[in-house]
PDB file of C-alpha atoms and ligand atoms in Angstrom:
ATOM      1  CA  MET A1277     -46.510 -38.842-106.144  1.00 84.00           C
ATOM      2  CA  ASP A1278     -48.820 -38.237-103.197  1.00 97.00           C
ATOM      3  CA  LYS A1279     -49.254 -41.137-100.840  1.00 98.00           C
ATOM      4  CA  LEU A1280     -51.140 -41.985 -97.677  1.00 98.00           C
ATOM      5  CA  ILE A1281     -50.367 -44.814 -95.281  1.00 98.00           C
ATOM      6  CA  HIS A1282     -52.282 -46.142 -92.324  1.00 97.00           C
ATOM      7  CA  GLY A1283     -51.350 -48.551 -89.603  1.00 97.00           C
ATOM      8  CA  THR A1284     -51.204 -49.228 -85.899  1.00 97.00           C
ATOM      9  CA  ALA A1285     -48.807 -48.701 -83.024  1.00 96.00           C
ATOM     10  CA  ALA A1286     -48.505 -49.764 -79.391  1.00 92.00           C
ATOM     11  CA  GLU A1287     -50.019 -53.266 -79.784  1.00 90.00           C
ATOM     12  CA  GLY A1288     -52.920 -52.005 -81.847  1.00 93.00           C
ATOM     13  CA  THR A1289     -54.098 -49.466 -79.272  1.00 94.00           C
ATOM     14  CA  VAL A1290     -53.082 -46.520 -81.435  1.00 96.00           C
ATOM     15  CA  ARG A1291     -54.205 -45.909 -85.022  1.00 97.00           C
ATOM     16  CA  VAL A1292     -51.753 -43.961 -87.161  1.00 97.00           C
ATOM     17  CA  MET A1293     -52.121 -42.225 -90.534  1.00 98.00           C
ATOM     18  CA  ALA A1294     -49.702 -40.082 -92.518  1.00 98.00           C
ATOM     19  CA  ALA A1295     -49.881 -38.498 -95.956  1.00 98.00           C
ATOM     20  CA  ILE A1296     -47.906 -36.463 -98.409  1.00 98.00           C
ATOM     21  CA  THR A1297     -50.418 -34.321-100.324  1.00 98.00           C
ATOM     22  CA  THR A1298     -48.214 -31.798-102.129  1.00 98.00           C
ATOM     23  CA  ASP A1299     -49.558 -32.533-105.617  1.00 97.00           C
ATOM     24  CA  ALA A1300     -53.219 -32.776-104.574  1.00 98.00           C
ATOM     25  CA  VAL A1301     -53.020 -29.457-102.720  1.00 98.00           C
ATOM     26  CA  ALA A1302     -51.203 -27.832-105.646  1.00 97.00           C
ATOM     27  CA  GLU A1303     -53.959 -29.023-107.970  1.00 97.00           C
ATOM     28  CA  ALA A1304     -56.683 -27.666-105.651  1.00 97.00           C
ATOM     29  CA  ILE A1305     -54.960 -24.287-105.416  1.00 96.00           C
ATOM     30  CA  ARG A1306     -54.328 -24.144-109.173  1.00 96.00           C
ATOM     31  CA  ARG A1307     -57.928 -24.980-109.998  1.00 96.00           C
ATOM     32  CA  HIS A1308     -59.461 -22.512-107.574  1.00 97.00           C
ATOM     33  CA  GLN A1309     -56.801 -19.813-107.977  1.00 95.00           C
ATOM     34  CA  THR A1310     -56.833 -19.232-104.235  1.00 95.00           C
ATOM     35  CA  SER A1311     -54.964 -16.606-102.274  1.00 94.00           C
ATOM     36  CA  PRO A1312     -52.008 -18.030-100.306  1.00 94.00           C
ATOM     37  CA  THR A1313     -53.829 -18.098 -96.959  1.00 95.00           C
ATOM     38  CA  ALA A1314     -57.087 -19.482 -98.400  1.00 96.00           C
ATOM     39  CA  GLY A1315     -54.958 -22.074-100.233  1.00 96.00           C
ATOM     40  CA  ALA A1316     -53.175 -23.077 -97.025  1.00 96.00           C
ATOM     41  CA  ALA A1317     -56.564 -23.432 -95.288  1.00 98.00           C
ATOM     42  CA  LEU A1318     -58.008 -25.509 -98.148  1.00 98.00           C
ATOM     43  CA  GLY A1319     -54.869 -27.664 -98.340  1.00 98.00           C
ATOM     44  CA  ARG A1320     -54.924 -28.431 -94.628  1.00 98.00           C
ATOM     45  CA  THR A1321     -58.633 -29.307 -94.763  1.00 98.00           C
ATOM     46  CA  LEU A1322     -58.207 -31.601 -97.803  1.00 98.00           C
ATOM     47  CA  THR A1323     -55.265 -33.347 -96.122  1.00 98.00           C
ATOM     48  CA  GLY A1324     -57.205 -33.750 -92.873  1.00 98.00           C
ATOM     49  CA  ALA A1325     -60.186 -35.172 -94.753  1.00 98.00           C
ATOM     50  CA  ALA A1326     -57.948 -37.727 -96.508  1.00 98.00           C
ATOM     51  CA  LEU A1327     -56.382 -38.795 -93.194  1.00 98.00           C
ATOM     52  CA  LEU A1328     -59.734 -39.011 -91.427  1.00 97.00           C
ATOM     53  CA  GLY A1329     -61.141 -41.023 -94.332  1.00 96.00           C
ATOM     54  CA  ALA A1330     -58.273 -43.502 -94.036  1.00 95.00           C
ATOM     55  CA  SER A1331     -59.170 -44.117 -90.383  1.00 92.00           C
ATOM     56  CA  GLN A1332     -62.802 -44.913 -91.020  1.00 88.00           C
ATOM     57  CA  LYS A1333     -64.623 -47.787 -92.659  1.00 81.00           C
ATOM     58  CA  ASP A1334     -67.960 -48.185 -94.299  1.00 83.00           C
ATOM     59  CA  PHE A1335     -68.470 -44.913 -96.096  1.00 89.00           C
ATOM     60  CA  ASP A1336     -68.706 -43.845 -99.723  1.00 90.00           C
ATOM     61  CA  ARG A1337     -68.055 -40.184 -99.144  1.00 93.00           C
ATOM     62  CA  LEU A1338     -66.663 -38.290 -96.190  1.00 96.00           C
ATOM     63  CA  THR A1339     -67.166 -34.534 -96.151  1.00 97.00           C
ATOM     64  CA  VAL A1340     -65.463 -32.065 -93.849  1.00 98.00           C
ATOM     65  CA  LYS A1341     -67.309 -28.801 -93.867  1.00 98.00           C
ATOM     66  CA  ILE A1342     -66.218 -25.643 -92.139  1.00 98.00           C
ATOM     67  CA  GLU A1343     -68.895 -22.978 -91.882  1.00 98.00           C
ATOM     68  CA  SER A1344     -67.416 -19.827 -90.484  1.00 98.00           C
ATOM     69  CA  ASP A1345     -67.706 -16.056 -90.278  1.00 97.00           C
ATOM     70  CA  GLY A1346     -64.117 -15.225 -91.346  1.00 97.00           C
ATOM     71  CA  PRO A1347     -63.176 -13.885 -94.816  1.00 98.00           C
ATOM     72  CA  VAL A1348     -63.052 -17.363 -96.452  1.00 97.00           C
ATOM     73  CA  GLY A1349     -66.704 -17.887 -95.525  1.00 97.00           C
ATOM     74  CA  GLY A1350     -66.321 -21.654 -95.371  1.00 97.00           C
ATOM     75  CA  ILE A1351     -64.459 -24.661 -96.746  1.00 98.00           C
ATOM     76  CA  THR A1352     -65.737 -27.987 -98.057  1.00 98.00           C
ATOM     77  CA  ALA A1353     -63.436 -30.977 -98.510  1.00 98.00           C
ATOM     78  CA  GLU A1354     -64.468 -34.468 -99.560  1.00 97.00           C
ATOM     79  CA  ALA A1355     -62.599 -37.754 -99.466  1.00 97.00           C
ATOM     80  CA  ASP A1356     -63.582 -41.128-100.855  1.00 94.00           C
ATOM     81  CA  PRO A1357     -62.312 -44.501 -99.582  1.00 92.00           C
ATOM     82  CA  ASN A1358     -59.722 -44.689-102.381  1.00 92.00           C
ATOM     83  CA  GLY A1359     -57.808 -41.571-101.446  1.00 93.00           C
ATOM     84  CA  ASN A1360     -59.448 -39.210-103.919  1.00 96.00           C
ATOM     85  CA  VAL A1361     -60.132 -35.742-102.559  1.00 98.00           C
ATOM     86  CA  ARG A1362     -61.843 -32.646-103.890  1.00 98.00           C
ATOM     87  CA  GLY A1363     -62.914 -29.402-102.305  1.00 98.00           C
ATOM     88  CA  TYR A1364     -63.276 -25.672-102.413  1.00 98.00           C
ATOM     89  CA  VAL A1365     -63.175 -22.475-100.428  1.00 98.00           C
ATOM     90  CA  LYS A1366     -66.239 -20.245-100.539  1.00 98.00           C
ATOM     91  CA  ASN A1367     -64.204 -17.050-101.092  1.00 97.00           C
ATOM     92  CA  PRO A1368     -60.958 -18.272-102.676  1.00 96.00           C
ATOM     93  CA  HIS A1369     -59.425 -14.801-102.881  1.00 96.00           C
ATOM     94  CA  ALA A1370     -59.895 -13.959 -99.189  1.00 96.00           C
ATOM     95  CA  GLU A1371     -56.605 -12.853 -97.689  1.00 95.00           C
ATOM     96  CA  LEU A1372     -55.212 -11.328 -94.502  1.00 96.00           C
ATOM     97  CA  PRO A1373     -51.749  -9.992 -93.707  1.00 94.00           C
ATOM     98  CA  PRO A1374     -49.352 -12.608 -92.301  1.00 91.00           C
ATOM     99  CA  ARG A1375     -49.154 -13.046 -88.534  1.00 91.00           C
ATOM    100  CA  VAL A1376     -46.320 -11.449 -86.562  1.00 92.00           C
ATOM    101  CA  ASP A1377     -44.318 -14.697 -86.806  1.00 89.00           C
ATOM    102  CA  GLY A1378     -44.586 -14.548 -90.614  1.00 86.00           C
ATOM    103  CA  LYS A1379     -47.019 -17.476 -90.912  1.00 88.00           C
ATOM    104  CA  PHE A1380     -50.312 -17.415 -92.782  1.00 92.00           C
ATOM    105  CA  ASP A1381     -53.176 -16.199 -90.640  1.00 96.00           C
ATOM    106  CA  VAL A1382     -55.318 -19.284 -91.280  1.00 97.00           C
ATOM    107  CA  ARG A1383     -57.154 -18.804 -87.994  1.00 97.00           C
ATOM    108  CA  GLY A1384     -57.963 -15.238 -89.030  1.00 97.00           C
ATOM    109  CA  VAL A1385     -59.365 -16.136 -92.461  1.00 97.00           C
ATOM    110  CA  ILE A1386     -61.441 -18.952 -90.951  1.00 98.00           C
ATOM    111  CA  GLY A1387     -62.921 -17.092 -87.998  1.00 97.00           C
ATOM    112  CA  LYS A1388     -65.542 -18.593 -85.699  1.00 97.00           C
ATOM    113  CA  GLY A1389     -68.136 -21.146 -86.678  1.00 98.00           C
ATOM    114  CA  THR A1390     -68.837 -24.857 -86.885  1.00 98.00           C
ATOM    115  CA  PHE A1391     -66.761 -27.836 -88.015  1.00 98.00           C
ATOM    116  CA  TYR A1392     -68.811 -30.674 -89.514  1.00 98.00           C
ATOM    117  CA  VAL A1393     -67.977 -34.217 -90.537  1.00 97.00           C
ATOM    118  CA  ILE A1394     -70.539 -35.946 -92.740  1.00 96.00           C
ATOM    119  CA  ARG A1395     -70.243 -39.609 -93.677  1.00 94.00           C
ATOM    120  CA  GLU A1396     -72.465 -41.024 -96.378  1.00 92.00           C
ATOM    121  CA  SER A1397     -72.724 -44.658 -97.375  1.00 88.00           C
ATOM    122  CA  GLY A1398     -74.807 -47.059 -99.335  1.00 78.00           C
ATOM    123  CA  PHE A1399     -74.946 -45.240-102.718  1.00 69.00           C
ATOM    124  CA  ASP A1400     -73.324 -48.094-104.586  1.00 66.00           C
ATOM    125  CA  ILE A1401     -75.865 -50.641-103.475  1.00 69.00           C
ATOM    126  CA  GLY A1402     -78.830 -48.312-103.830  1.00 71.00           C
ATOM    127  CA  LEU A1403     -79.372 -47.785-100.122  1.00 70.00           C
ATOM    128  CA  HIS A1404     -80.170 -44.261 -99.075  1.00 70.00           C
ATOM    129  CA  ARG A1405     -79.098 -44.340 -95.482  1.00 77.00           C
ATOM    130  CA  GLU A1406     -79.272 -41.220 -93.386  1.00 86.00           C
ATOM    131  CA  PRO A1407     -75.818 -39.694 -93.448  1.00 90.00           C
ATOM    132  CA  TYR A1408     -73.873 -39.547 -90.210  1.00 92.00           C
ATOM    133  CA  VAL A1409     -73.314 -35.917 -89.211  1.00 95.00           C
ATOM    134  CA  GLY A1410     -71.059 -34.844 -86.350  1.00 97.00           C
ATOM    135  CA  SER A1411     -70.245 -31.261 -85.491  1.00 97.00           C
ATOM    136  CA  VAL A1412     -68.257 -29.212 -83.018  1.00 98.00           C
ATOM    137  CA  PRO A1413     -67.609 -25.493 -82.666  1.00 98.00           C
ATOM    138  CA  ILE A1414     -64.414 -24.246 -84.296  1.00 98.00           C
ATOM    139  CA  VAL A1415     -62.018 -24.018 -81.355  1.00 97.00           C
ATOM    140  CA  SER A1416     -58.839 -22.992 -83.130  1.00 96.00           C
ATOM    141  CA  GLY A1417     -59.295 -22.195 -86.812  1.00 95.00           C
ATOM    142  CA  GLU A1418     -55.804 -23.596 -87.489  1.00 96.00           C
ATOM    143  CA  ILE A1419     -57.651 -26.732 -88.706  1.00 98.00           C
ATOM    144  CA  ALA A1420     -55.381 -29.497 -87.311  1.00 97.00           C
ATOM    145  CA  GLU A1421     -56.555 -28.657 -83.774  1.00 96.00           C
ATOM    146  CA  ASP A1422     -60.121 -28.587 -85.029  1.00 98.00           C
ATOM    147  CA  PHE A1423     -59.806 -32.126 -86.403  1.00 98.00           C
ATOM    148  CA  ALA A1424     -58.376 -33.258 -83.039  1.00 96.00           C
ATOM    149  CA  TYR A1425     -61.139 -31.510 -81.114  1.00 97.00           C
ATOM    150  CA  TYR A1426     -63.775 -33.040 -83.373  1.00 98.00           C
ATOM    151  CA  LEU A1427     -62.380 -36.562 -82.862  1.00 97.00           C
ATOM    152  CA  ALA A1428     -62.198 -36.127 -79.080  1.00 95.00           C
ATOM    153  CA  LYS A1429     -65.616 -34.541 -78.592  1.00 97.00           C
ATOM    154  CA  SER A1430     -67.737 -36.095 -81.297  1.00 96.00           C
ATOM    155  CA  GLU A1431     -66.189 -39.555 -81.681  1.00 94.00           C
ATOM    156  CA  GLN A1432     -64.598 -39.932 -78.213  1.00 94.00           C
ATOM    157  CA  ILE A1433     -61.219 -40.625 -79.823  1.00 94.00           C
ATOM    158  CA  PRO A1434     -58.350 -38.668 -78.253  1.00 93.00           C
ATOM    159  CA  ALA A1435     -56.157 -37.649 -81.185  1.00 94.00           C
ATOM    160  CA  ALA A1436     -53.074 -35.709 -82.151  1.00 94.00           C
ATOM    161  CA  VAL A1437     -53.202 -34.093 -85.585  1.00 96.00           C
ATOM    162  CA  SER A1438     -50.616 -32.139 -87.525  1.00 96.00           C
ATOM    163  CA  LEU A1439     -51.350 -30.614 -90.941  1.00 97.00           C
ATOM    164  CA  GLY A1440     -49.091 -28.404 -93.003  1.00 96.00           C
ATOM    165  CA  VAL A1441     -48.948 -26.551 -96.318  1.00 96.00           C
ATOM    166  CA  LEU A1442     -45.785 -24.735 -97.328  1.00 96.00           C
ATOM    167  CA  LEU A1443     -46.129 -22.107-100.063  1.00 93.00           C
ATOM    168  CA  ARG A1444     -43.864 -19.650-101.766  1.00 87.00           C
ATOM    169  CA  ASN A1445     -44.386 -16.771-104.124  1.00 75.00           C
ATOM    170  CA  SER A1446     -43.163 -18.497-107.260  1.00 72.00           C
ATOM    171  CA  ASP A1447     -43.536 -21.766-109.116  1.00 70.00           C
ATOM    172  CA  PRO A1448     -44.032 -24.350-107.803  1.00 68.00           C
ATOM    173  CA  PHE A1449     -46.349 -22.400-105.563  1.00 90.00           C
ATOM    174  CA  VAL A1450     -46.933 -25.381-103.238  1.00 95.00           C
ATOM    175  CA  MET A1451     -43.568 -26.617-101.977  1.00 95.00           C
ATOM    176  CA  ALA A1452     -44.842 -29.205 -99.532  1.00 97.00           C
ATOM    177  CA  ALA A1453     -48.070 -30.404 -97.984  1.00 98.00           C
ATOM    178  CA  GLY A1454     -49.001 -33.285 -95.759  1.00 98.00           C
ATOM    179  CA  GLY A1455     -50.219 -34.430 -92.398  1.00 98.00           C
ATOM    180  CA  VAL A1456     -50.172 -36.925 -89.570  1.00 97.00           C
ATOM    181  CA  MET A1457     -53.125 -38.172 -87.538  1.00 97.00           C
ATOM    182  CA  ILE A1458     -52.710 -40.307 -84.421  1.00 96.00           C
ATOM    183  CA  GLN A1459     -55.838 -41.743 -82.802  1.00 96.00           C
ATOM    184  CA  MET A1460     -55.834 -43.359 -79.358  1.00 94.00           C
ATOM    185  CA  LEU A1461     -58.173 -46.342 -79.258  1.00 93.00           C
ATOM    186  CA  PRO A1462     -59.799 -47.783 -76.138  1.00 89.00           C
ATOM    187  CA  GLY A1463     -57.069 -49.338 -74.022  1.00 87.00           C
ATOM    188  CA  ALA A1464     -54.335 -46.987 -75.161  1.00 89.00           C
ATOM    189  CA  ASN A1465     -51.858 -46.414 -72.378  1.00 87.00           C
ATOM    190  CA  GLU A1466     -51.923 -42.868 -70.946  1.00 85.00           C
ATOM    191  CA  HIS A1467     -48.157 -42.926 -70.882  1.00 88.00           C
ATOM    192  CA  ILE A1468     -47.986 -43.655 -74.631  1.00 88.00           C
ATOM    193  CA  VAL A1469     -50.419 -40.819 -75.303  1.00 83.00           C
ATOM    194  CA  THR A1470     -48.242 -38.347 -73.402  1.00 88.00           C
ATOM    195  CA  MET A1471     -45.104 -39.637 -75.116  1.00 90.00           C
ATOM    196  CA  ILE A1472     -46.621 -39.148 -78.582  1.00 91.00           C
ATOM    197  CA  GLU A1473     -47.879 -35.684 -77.724  1.00 89.00           C
ATOM    198  CA  ASP A1474     -44.437 -34.689 -76.440  1.00 92.00           C
ATOM    199  CA  THR A1475     -42.653 -36.126 -79.484  1.00 94.00           C
ATOM    200  CA  MET A1476     -45.007 -34.367 -81.901  1.00 92.00           C
ATOM    201  CA  ALA A1477     -44.679 -31.066 -80.066  1.00 90.00           C
ATOM    202  CA  ARG A1478     -40.882 -31.216 -80.292  1.00 92.00           C
ATOM    203  CA  ALA A1479     -40.687 -32.600 -83.846  1.00 91.00           C
ATOM    204  CA  PRO A1480     -39.439 -30.386 -86.674  1.00 91.00           C
ATOM    205  CA  HIS A1481     -42.184 -28.751 -88.681  1.00 91.00           C
ATOM    206  CA  LEU A1482     -43.915 -31.273 -90.932  1.00 94.00           C
ATOM    207  CA  THR A1483     -43.543 -29.352 -94.171  1.00 95.00           C
ATOM    208  CA  SER A1484     -39.832 -28.749 -93.655  1.00 95.00           C
ATOM    209  CA  ILE A1485     -39.164 -32.504 -93.667  1.00 96.00           C
ATOM    210  CA  ILE A1486     -41.604 -33.117 -96.548  1.00 97.00           C
ATOM    211  CA  LYS A1487     -39.729 -30.504 -98.550  1.00 96.00           C
ATOM    212  CA  GLU A1488     -36.543 -32.486 -97.906  1.00 96.00           C
ATOM    213  CA  GLY A1489     -38.178 -35.563 -99.424  1.00 96.00           C
ATOM    214  CA  ALA A1490     -39.705 -37.334 -96.408  1.00 97.00           C
ATOM    215  CA  SER A1491     -42.111 -40.218 -97.112  1.00 97.00           C
ATOM    216  CA  PRO A1492     -45.337 -40.804 -95.151  1.00 98.00           C
ATOM    217  CA  LYS A1493     -43.400 -43.438 -93.171  1.00 97.00           C
ATOM    218  CA  ASP A1494     -40.773 -40.844 -92.264  1.00 97.00           C
ATOM    219  CA  LEU A1495     -43.566 -38.577 -91.010  1.00 97.00           C
ATOM    220  CA  LEU A1496     -44.780 -41.340 -88.689  1.00 97.00           C
ATOM    221  CA  THR A1497     -41.262 -42.045 -87.447  1.00 96.00           C
ATOM    222  CA  THR A1498     -40.900 -38.357 -86.641  1.00 96.00           C
ATOM    223  CA  ALA A1499     -44.285 -38.205 -84.914  1.00 95.00           C
ATOM    224  CA  LEU A1500     -43.920 -41.438 -82.928  1.00 95.00           C
ATOM    225  CA  GLY A1501     -40.259 -41.278 -81.911  1.00 93.00           C
ATOM    226  CA  VAL A1502     -39.254 -44.536 -80.227  1.00 91.00           C
ATOM    227  CA  ILE A1503     -42.712 -46.108 -80.486  1.00 93.00           C
ATOM    228  CA  ASP A1504     -42.842 -48.856 -83.118  1.00 93.00           C
ATOM    229  CA  PHE A1505     -45.606 -48.878 -85.690  1.00 97.00           C
ATOM    230  CA  GLU A1506     -46.840 -51.257 -88.336  1.00 97.00           C
ATOM    231  CA  VAL A1507     -48.056 -50.075 -91.748  1.00 98.00           C
ATOM    232  CA  LEU A1508     -51.229 -51.900 -92.764  1.00 97.00           C
ATOM    233  CA  GLY A1509     -52.064 -50.199 -96.022  1.00 96.00           C
ATOM    234  CA  GLU A1510     -51.103 -47.587 -98.529  1.00 96.00           C
ATOM    235  CA  GLU A1511     -52.972 -45.622-101.162  1.00 96.00           C
ATOM    236  CA  GLN A1512     -52.437 -42.819-103.609  1.00 97.00           C
ATOM    237  CA  VAL A1513     -53.920 -39.406-102.813  1.00 97.00           C
ATOM    238  CA  LEU A1514     -55.329 -37.581-105.826  1.00 97.00           C
ATOM    239  CA  PHE A1515     -57.318 -34.416-106.334  1.00 98.00           C
ATOM    240  CA  GLN A1516     -60.061 -35.945-108.404  1.00 97.00           C
ATOM    241  CA  CYS A1517     -63.553 -34.666-109.030  1.00 97.00           C
ATOM    242  CA  THR A1518     -66.584 -36.735-109.933  1.00 94.00           C
ATOM    243  CA  CYS A1519     -68.071 -34.206-112.351  1.00 96.00           C
ATOM    244  CA  SER A1520     -68.255 -34.835-116.088  1.00 96.00           C
ATOM    245  CA  PHE A1521     -69.752 -33.390-119.273  1.00 96.00           C
ATOM    246  CA  GLU A1522     -72.507 -36.031-119.106  1.00 94.00           C
ATOM    247  CA  LYS A1523     -73.415 -34.968-115.548  1.00 95.00           C
ATOM    248  CA  ALA A1524     -73.484 -31.310-116.623  1.00 94.00           C
ATOM    249  CA  VAL A1525     -75.880 -32.261-119.450  1.00 94.00           C
ATOM    250  CA  GLY A1526     -78.025 -34.167-116.961  1.00 93.00           C
ATOM    251  CA  MET A1527     -78.206 -31.189-114.621  1.00 92.00           C
ATOM    252  CA  ILE A1528     -79.174 -28.783-117.386  1.00 93.00           C
ATOM    253  CA  GLY A1529     -81.816 -31.266-118.544  1.00 92.00           C
ATOM    254  CA  ALA A1530     -83.222 -31.397-115.017  1.00 93.00           C
ATOM    255  CA  LEU A1531     -83.989 -27.668-115.224  1.00 92.00           C
ATOM    256  CA  GLY A1532     -86.889 -28.505-117.552  1.00 92.00           C
ATOM    257  CA  ARG A1533     -87.865 -27.925-121.218  1.00 92.00           C
ATOM    258  CA  ASP A1534     -88.762 -24.246-120.828  1.00 93.00           C
ATOM    259  CA  GLU A1535     -85.427 -23.408-119.286  1.00 93.00           C
ATOM    260  CA  VAL A1536     -83.510 -25.355-121.950  1.00 94.00           C
ATOM    261  CA  GLU A1537     -85.507 -23.692-124.748  1.00 94.00           C
ATOM    262  CA  SER A1538     -84.763 -20.245-123.397  1.00 94.00           C
ATOM    263  CA  MET A1539     -81.034 -21.128-123.165  1.00 94.00           C
ATOM    264  CA  ILE A1540     -81.133 -22.033-126.874  1.00 94.00           C
ATOM    265  CA  GLU A1541     -82.991 -18.855-127.824  1.00 94.00           C
ATOM    266  CA  GLU A1542     -81.126 -16.406-125.629  1.00 93.00           C
ATOM    267  CA  ASP A1543     -77.587 -17.768-125.472  1.00 91.00           C
ATOM    268  CA  SER A1544     -77.609 -20.599-128.028  1.00 91.00           C
ATOM    269  CA  GLY A1545     -75.701 -22.603-125.439  1.00 92.00           C
ATOM    270  CA  ALA A1546     -75.016 -22.970-121.747  1.00 94.00           C
ATOM    271  CA  VAL A1547     -71.985 -22.901-119.491  1.00 94.00           C
ATOM    272  CA  MET A1548     -71.725 -24.806-116.212  1.00 93.00           C
ATOM    273  CA  THR A1549     -68.907 -24.609-113.713  1.00 95.00           C
ATOM    274  CA  CYS A1550     -68.337 -27.315-111.093  1.00 96.00           C
ATOM    275  CA  GLY A1551     -68.078 -25.821-107.617  1.00 95.00           C
ATOM    276  CA  PHE A1552     -65.760 -28.584-106.395  1.00 97.00           C
ATOM    277  CA  CYS A1553     -63.065 -28.400-109.054  1.00 97.00           C
ATOM    278  CA  ASN A1554     -63.851 -25.247-111.044  1.00 96.00           C
ATOM    279  CA  GLU A1555     -64.009 -27.206-114.313  1.00 96.00           C
ATOM    280  CA  THR A1556     -66.195 -25.448-116.886  1.00 96.00           C
ATOM    281  CA  TYR A1557     -68.479 -27.367-119.223  1.00 97.00           C
ATOM    282  CA  THR A1558     -69.731 -25.636-122.337  1.00 96.00           C
ATOM    283  CA  LEU A1559     -72.910 -26.990-123.903  1.00 95.00           C
ATOM    284  CA  GLU A1560     -73.384 -25.987-127.534  1.00 95.00           C
ATOM    285  CA  ARG A1561     -76.755 -25.398-129.196  1.00 95.00           C
ATOM    286  CA  GLU A1562     -76.800 -28.995-130.503  1.00 94.00           C
ATOM    287  CA  ASP A1563     -76.165 -30.379-126.986  1.00 94.00           C
ATOM    288  CA  LEU A1564     -79.191 -28.447-125.723  1.00 95.00           C
ATOM    289  CA  GLU A1565     -81.265 -29.577-128.700  1.00 94.00           C
ATOM    290  CA  GLY A1566     -80.206 -33.130-127.868  1.00 93.00           C
ATOM    291  CA  ILE A1567     -81.594 -32.652-124.340  1.00 92.00           C
ATOM    292  CA  LEU A1568     -84.923 -31.494-125.780  1.00 92.00           C
ATOM    293  CA  LEU A1569     -85.047 -34.430-128.187  1.00 91.00           C
ATOM    294  CA  ALA A1570     -84.325 -36.886-125.381  1.00 87.00           C
ATOM    295  CA  SER A1571     -86.940 -35.347-123.082  1.00 81.00           C
ATOM    296  CA  GLY A1572     -89.473 -35.253-125.960  1.00 72.00           C
ATOM    297  CA  ALA A1573     -89.053 -38.970-126.414  1.00 52.00           C
ATOM    298  CA  ASN A1574     -90.205 -39.654-122.856  1.00 49.00           C
TER     299      ASN A1574
HETATM  300 ZN1   ZN B1025     -65.806 -31.031-110.645  1.00 56.96          ZN
END
């Protein structure tokens, strides 16, 4: 089961997050039928969004949006405060040959562009606050570095981020996925920062230890080395969409009577696919007639 933990290290001057996201990433890739490289890119972005969400308070929805000129065309990943994530790649079948070292060319499929973080809050209590939007240019395209760059430039939080998705050409397609995010808060000792960076640079690759059964706590131990940390909370990570048949009906109804009538006449039904999770909702003739009846009553 996927899990995310968050906590602190170095007397509260460092915020630490780690997650295993193998199942959530597998579900995203299965739903969107992505190519391996697009799947790796989506998986890293979903994992990063979950980790970033766990480090922030006071939001209902956190969206990481990559708009880029590479073959994938862009990626959207959302996280809620409970560890639910959902997301999609604009061109899920985009693919490039592997790099010379055999790894997926994530940087190549992403290309150049802009990395956005959007935080929205207040829905639940009926407030419609302006969302917070931060953005930076894509500096790497490998995604973990882009999260770190975003945190440093846009939120003035020096950070070290590692994100990984390990795939193979058979079932289970996703063998391991997860990530670590370390944020240096005001007062963090320079020495500690350098130590963490050195430890993370020398650590074995994240997905190789996840594949061996590492827990989120093990990921932090690997990333932090001799530095002690305290876990403050834990949550489940789930690929979970907010769409439903009722919402699909509502959206079709919002198109107006004329549109609904022509759907009945021409197709005697309607089909809607959710962009976030690729779930398809089929509305039969009687569902559409129900919409007309309901709108007639108003
Ligand atoms: Zn959906």
